[in-house]
Short mmCIF file of C-alpha atoms in Angstrom, two decimals:
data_model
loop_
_atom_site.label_atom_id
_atom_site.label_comp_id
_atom_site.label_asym_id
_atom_site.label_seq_id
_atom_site.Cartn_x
_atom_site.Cartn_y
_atom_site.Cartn_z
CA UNK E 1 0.00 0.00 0.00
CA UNK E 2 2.72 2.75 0.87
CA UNK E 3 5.01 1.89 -2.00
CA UNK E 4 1.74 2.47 -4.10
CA UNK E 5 0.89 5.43 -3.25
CA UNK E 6 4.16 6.73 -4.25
CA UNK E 7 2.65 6.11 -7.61
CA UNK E 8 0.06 8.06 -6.81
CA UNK E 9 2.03 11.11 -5.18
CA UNK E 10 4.60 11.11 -8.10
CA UNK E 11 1.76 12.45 -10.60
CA UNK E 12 -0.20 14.46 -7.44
CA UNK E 13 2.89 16.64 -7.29
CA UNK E 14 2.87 17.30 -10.67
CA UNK E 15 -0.69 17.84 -10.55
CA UNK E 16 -0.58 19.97 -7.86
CA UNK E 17 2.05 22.20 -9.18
CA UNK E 18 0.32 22.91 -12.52
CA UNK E 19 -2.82 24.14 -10.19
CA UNK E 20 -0.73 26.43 -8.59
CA UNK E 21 0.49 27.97 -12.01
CA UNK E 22 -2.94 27.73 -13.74
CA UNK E 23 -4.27 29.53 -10.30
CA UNK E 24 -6.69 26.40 -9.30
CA UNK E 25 -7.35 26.81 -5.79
CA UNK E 26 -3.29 27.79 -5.45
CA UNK E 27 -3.55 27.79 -1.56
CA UNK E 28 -4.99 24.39 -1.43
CA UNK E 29 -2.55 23.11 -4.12
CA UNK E 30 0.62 24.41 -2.48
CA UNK E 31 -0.50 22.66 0.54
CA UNK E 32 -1.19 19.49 -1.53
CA UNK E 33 2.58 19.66 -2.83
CA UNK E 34 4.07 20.23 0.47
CA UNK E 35 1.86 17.32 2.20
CA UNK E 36 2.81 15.17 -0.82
CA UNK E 37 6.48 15.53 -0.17
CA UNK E 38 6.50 15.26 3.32
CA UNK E 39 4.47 11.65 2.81
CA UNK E 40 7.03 10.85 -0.03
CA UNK E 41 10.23 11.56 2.62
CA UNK E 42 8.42 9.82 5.09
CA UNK E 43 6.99 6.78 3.20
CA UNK E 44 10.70 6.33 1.42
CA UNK E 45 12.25 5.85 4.66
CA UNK E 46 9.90 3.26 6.35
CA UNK E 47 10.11 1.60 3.13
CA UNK E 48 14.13 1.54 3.24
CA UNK E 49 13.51 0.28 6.95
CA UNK E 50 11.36 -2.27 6.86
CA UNK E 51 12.36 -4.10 3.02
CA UNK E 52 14.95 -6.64 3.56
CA UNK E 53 14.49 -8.39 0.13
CA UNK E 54 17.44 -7.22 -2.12
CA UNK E 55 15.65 -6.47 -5.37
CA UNK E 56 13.42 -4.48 -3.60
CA UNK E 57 16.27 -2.38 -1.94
CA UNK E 58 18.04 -1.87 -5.23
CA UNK E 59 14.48 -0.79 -6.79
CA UNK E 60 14.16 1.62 -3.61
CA UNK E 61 17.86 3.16 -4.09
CA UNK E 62 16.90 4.04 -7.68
CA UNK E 63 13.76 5.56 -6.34
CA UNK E 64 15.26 7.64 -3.94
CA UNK E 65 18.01 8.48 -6.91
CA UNK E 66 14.84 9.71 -8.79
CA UNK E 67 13.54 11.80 -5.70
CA UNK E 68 15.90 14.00 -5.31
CA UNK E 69 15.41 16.58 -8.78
CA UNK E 70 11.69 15.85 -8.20
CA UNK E 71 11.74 17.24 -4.90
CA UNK E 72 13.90 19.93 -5.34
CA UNK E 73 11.71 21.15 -8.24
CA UNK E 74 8.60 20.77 -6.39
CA UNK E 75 9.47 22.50 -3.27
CA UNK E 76 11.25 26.06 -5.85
CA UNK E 77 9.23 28.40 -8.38
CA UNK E 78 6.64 27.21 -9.83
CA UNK E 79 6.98 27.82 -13.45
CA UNK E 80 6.20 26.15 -16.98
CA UNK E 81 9.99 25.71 -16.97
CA UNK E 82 9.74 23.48 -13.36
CA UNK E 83 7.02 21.78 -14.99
CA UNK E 84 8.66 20.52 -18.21
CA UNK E 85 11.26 19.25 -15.52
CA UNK E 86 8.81 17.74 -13.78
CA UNK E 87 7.30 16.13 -16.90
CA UNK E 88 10.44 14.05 -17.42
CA UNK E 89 11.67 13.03 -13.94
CA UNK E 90 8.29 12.27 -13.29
CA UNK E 91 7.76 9.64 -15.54
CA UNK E 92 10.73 7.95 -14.51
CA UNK E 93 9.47 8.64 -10.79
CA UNK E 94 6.52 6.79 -11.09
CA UNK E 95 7.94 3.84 -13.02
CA UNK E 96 10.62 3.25 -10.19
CA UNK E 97 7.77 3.55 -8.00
CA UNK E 98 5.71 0.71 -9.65
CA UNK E 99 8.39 -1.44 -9.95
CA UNK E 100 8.86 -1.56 -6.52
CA UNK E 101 5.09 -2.22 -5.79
CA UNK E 102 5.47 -5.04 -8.02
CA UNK E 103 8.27 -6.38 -6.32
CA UNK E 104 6.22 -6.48 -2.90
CA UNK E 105 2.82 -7.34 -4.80
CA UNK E 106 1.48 -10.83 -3.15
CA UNK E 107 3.81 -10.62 0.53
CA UNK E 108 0.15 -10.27 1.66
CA UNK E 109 -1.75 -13.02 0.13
CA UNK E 110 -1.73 -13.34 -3.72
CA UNK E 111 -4.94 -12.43 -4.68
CA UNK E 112 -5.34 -10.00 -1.93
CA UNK E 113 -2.08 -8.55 -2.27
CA UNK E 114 -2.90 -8.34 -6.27
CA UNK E 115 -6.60 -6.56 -5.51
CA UNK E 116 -4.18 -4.18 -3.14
CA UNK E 117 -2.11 -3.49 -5.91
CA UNK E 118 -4.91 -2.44 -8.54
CA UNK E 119 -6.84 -0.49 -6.19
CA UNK E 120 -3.70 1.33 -5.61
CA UNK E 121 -2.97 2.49 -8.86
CA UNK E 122 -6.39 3.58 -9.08
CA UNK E 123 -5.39 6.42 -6.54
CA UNK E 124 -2.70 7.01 -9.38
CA UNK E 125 -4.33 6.84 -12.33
CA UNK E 126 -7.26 9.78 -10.85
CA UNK E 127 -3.60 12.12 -10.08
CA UNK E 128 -2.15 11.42 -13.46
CA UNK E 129 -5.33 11.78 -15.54
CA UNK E 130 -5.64 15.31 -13.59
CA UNK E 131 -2.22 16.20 -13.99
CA UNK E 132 -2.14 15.48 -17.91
CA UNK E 133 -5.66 17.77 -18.37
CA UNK E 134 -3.44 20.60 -16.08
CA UNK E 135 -0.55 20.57 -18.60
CA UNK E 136 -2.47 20.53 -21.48
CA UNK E 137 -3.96 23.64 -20.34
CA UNK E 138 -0.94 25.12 -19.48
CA UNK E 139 0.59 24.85 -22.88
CA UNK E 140 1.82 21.47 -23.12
CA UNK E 141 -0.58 20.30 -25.23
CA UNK E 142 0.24 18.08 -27.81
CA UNK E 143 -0.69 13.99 -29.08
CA UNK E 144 1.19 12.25 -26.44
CA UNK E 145 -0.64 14.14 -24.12
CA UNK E 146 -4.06 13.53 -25.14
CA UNK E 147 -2.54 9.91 -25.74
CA UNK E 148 -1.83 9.84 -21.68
CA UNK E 149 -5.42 11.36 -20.90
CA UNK E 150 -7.17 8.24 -23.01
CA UNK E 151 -5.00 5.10 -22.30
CA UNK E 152 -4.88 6.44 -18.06
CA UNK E 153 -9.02 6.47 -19.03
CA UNK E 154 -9.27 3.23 -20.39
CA UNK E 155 -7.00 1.67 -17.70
CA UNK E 156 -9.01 3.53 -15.30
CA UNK E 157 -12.34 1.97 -16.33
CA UNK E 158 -11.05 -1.63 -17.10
CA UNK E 159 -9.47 -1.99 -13.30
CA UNK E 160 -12.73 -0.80 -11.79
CA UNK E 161 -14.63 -3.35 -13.96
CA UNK E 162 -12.32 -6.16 -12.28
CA UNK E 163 -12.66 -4.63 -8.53
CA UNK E 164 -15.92 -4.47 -8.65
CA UNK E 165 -16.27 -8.02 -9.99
CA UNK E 166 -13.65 -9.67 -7.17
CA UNK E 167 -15.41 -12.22 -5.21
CA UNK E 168 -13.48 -11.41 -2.30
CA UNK E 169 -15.85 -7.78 -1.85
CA UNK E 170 -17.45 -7.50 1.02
CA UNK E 171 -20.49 -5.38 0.54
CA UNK E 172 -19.16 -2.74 2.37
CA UNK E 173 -16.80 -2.59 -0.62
CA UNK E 174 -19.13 -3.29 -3.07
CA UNK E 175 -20.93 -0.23 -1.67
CA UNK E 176 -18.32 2.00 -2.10
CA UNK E 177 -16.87 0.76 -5.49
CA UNK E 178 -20.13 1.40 -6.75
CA UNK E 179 -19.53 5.30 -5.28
CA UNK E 180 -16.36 5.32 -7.40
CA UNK E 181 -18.23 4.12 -10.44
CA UNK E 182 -21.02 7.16 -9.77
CA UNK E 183 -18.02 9.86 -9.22
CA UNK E 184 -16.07 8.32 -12.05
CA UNK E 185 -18.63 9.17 -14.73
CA UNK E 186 -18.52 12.77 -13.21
CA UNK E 187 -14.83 13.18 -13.78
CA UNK E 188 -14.64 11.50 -17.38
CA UNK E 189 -17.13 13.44 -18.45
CA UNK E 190 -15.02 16.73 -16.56
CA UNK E 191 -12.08 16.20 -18.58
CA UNK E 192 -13.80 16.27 -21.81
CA UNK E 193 -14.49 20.11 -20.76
CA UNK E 194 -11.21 22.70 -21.67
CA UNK E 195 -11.07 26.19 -21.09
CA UNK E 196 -13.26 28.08 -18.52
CA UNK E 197 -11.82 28.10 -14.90
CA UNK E 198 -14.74 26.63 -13.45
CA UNK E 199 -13.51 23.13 -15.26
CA UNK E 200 -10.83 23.37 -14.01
CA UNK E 201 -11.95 23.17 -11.07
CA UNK E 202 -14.54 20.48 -11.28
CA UNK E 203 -11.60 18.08 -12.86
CA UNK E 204 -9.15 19.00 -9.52
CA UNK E 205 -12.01 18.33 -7.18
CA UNK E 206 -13.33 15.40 -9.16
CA UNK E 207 -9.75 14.00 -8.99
CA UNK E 208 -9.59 14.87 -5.03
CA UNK E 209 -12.95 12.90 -4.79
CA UNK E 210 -11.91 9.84 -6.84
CA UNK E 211 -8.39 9.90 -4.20
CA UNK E 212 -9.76 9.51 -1.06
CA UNK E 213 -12.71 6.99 -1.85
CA UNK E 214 -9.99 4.76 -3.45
CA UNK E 215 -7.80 5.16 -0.49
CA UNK E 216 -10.40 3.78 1.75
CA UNK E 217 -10.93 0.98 -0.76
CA UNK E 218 -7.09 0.18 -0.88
CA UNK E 219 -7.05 -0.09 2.60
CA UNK E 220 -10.60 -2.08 3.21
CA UNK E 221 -8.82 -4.48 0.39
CA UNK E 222 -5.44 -4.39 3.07
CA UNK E 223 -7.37 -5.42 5.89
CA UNK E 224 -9.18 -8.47 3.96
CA UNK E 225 -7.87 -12.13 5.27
CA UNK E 226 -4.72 -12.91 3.46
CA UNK E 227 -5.39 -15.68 0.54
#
């Protein structure tokens, strides 16, 4: 669950810092990018603690490696120049990231750990689908990033298909996977809509929305019976 939601905070930060720059909610956004490197520091070391398998540790040193220009990016100006940066550390941020989480996927229970693992990225996929419909606004748009928006979409849809169709659900989980399926219409439909500020806002708050139900979820899916 923790190395997972570096996925997630890897394309948050990003996210984050393109709100502050487009001026969505910059206040609440600065605060997001602070919080979200203050979990990454923390989350890095208690996974550099607590991982004793060695492929693991070299897949942490490389994350850490990857860290550093992230985080000293994230925490200076904010600038379309910080965010091209950003753009293509962050890529390789989140890739180290998800290698790791593959590494530890199934030390829980396979199917459980595996059901972990997608409801996880789930939390990733609502940052980086946000964060690709920021740049775009801010001037980065081109095909690949369109590309990103529709391929983190389809992913998006086809893993909540599966979670909502795992026998293990209890219907307390069923309940709220059927929430995500409700707010997820809501924010594919949001970033179909460019332009006007008050989009821009519905697609940051959709995204905030989508976060937190699928961090309950991820951990409802932790606490399940190993298998």
């Amino acid at each position: 669950n923790k190395a997972g939601r570096q996925r997630m905070l890897s394309q948050r930060i990003i996210k984050a810092y393109c709100q502050v720059g487009l001026g969505v909610e910059p206040r609440q956004s600065r605060i997001q990018i602070q919080n979200a490197v203050e979990l990454f520091d923390s989350q890095l070391r208690q996974l550099q603690s607590g991982i004793s398998d060695s492929k693991a540790r070299q897949a942490l040193s490389r994350l850490a490696r990857q860290w550093r220009p992230v985080r000293s990016i994230a925490t200076g100006p904010v600038n379309r120049a910080g965010a091209k940066k950003l753009m293509k550390h962050g890529d390789a941020l989140l890739a180290s990231a998800h290698q790791v989480t593959d590494l530890l996927d199934g030390a829980h229970g396979k199917q459980v750990g595996q059901l972990v693992n997608l409801a996880g990225r789930q939390r990733m996929l609502s940052q980086r689908l946000a964060k690709a419909y920021m740049l775009k606004l801010w001037g980065f748009d081109n095909p690949a990033m369109q590309e990103e928006i529709e391929a983190a979409g389809r992913e998006f849809a086809d893993a909540l298909t599966i979670l909502r169709a795992a026998p293990e659900n209890t219907p307390a989980l069923n309940q709220e996977l059927d929430a995500v399926a409700l707010q997820w219409e809501w924010f594919r439909h949001a970033l179909m809509l460019e332009g006007a500020y008050s989009y821009r806002l519905i697609v940051a708050e959709a995204s905030e929305s989508i976060l937190q139900s699928m961090e309950l979820i991820t951990r409802m899916y932790e606490d399940l019976p190993a298998q």
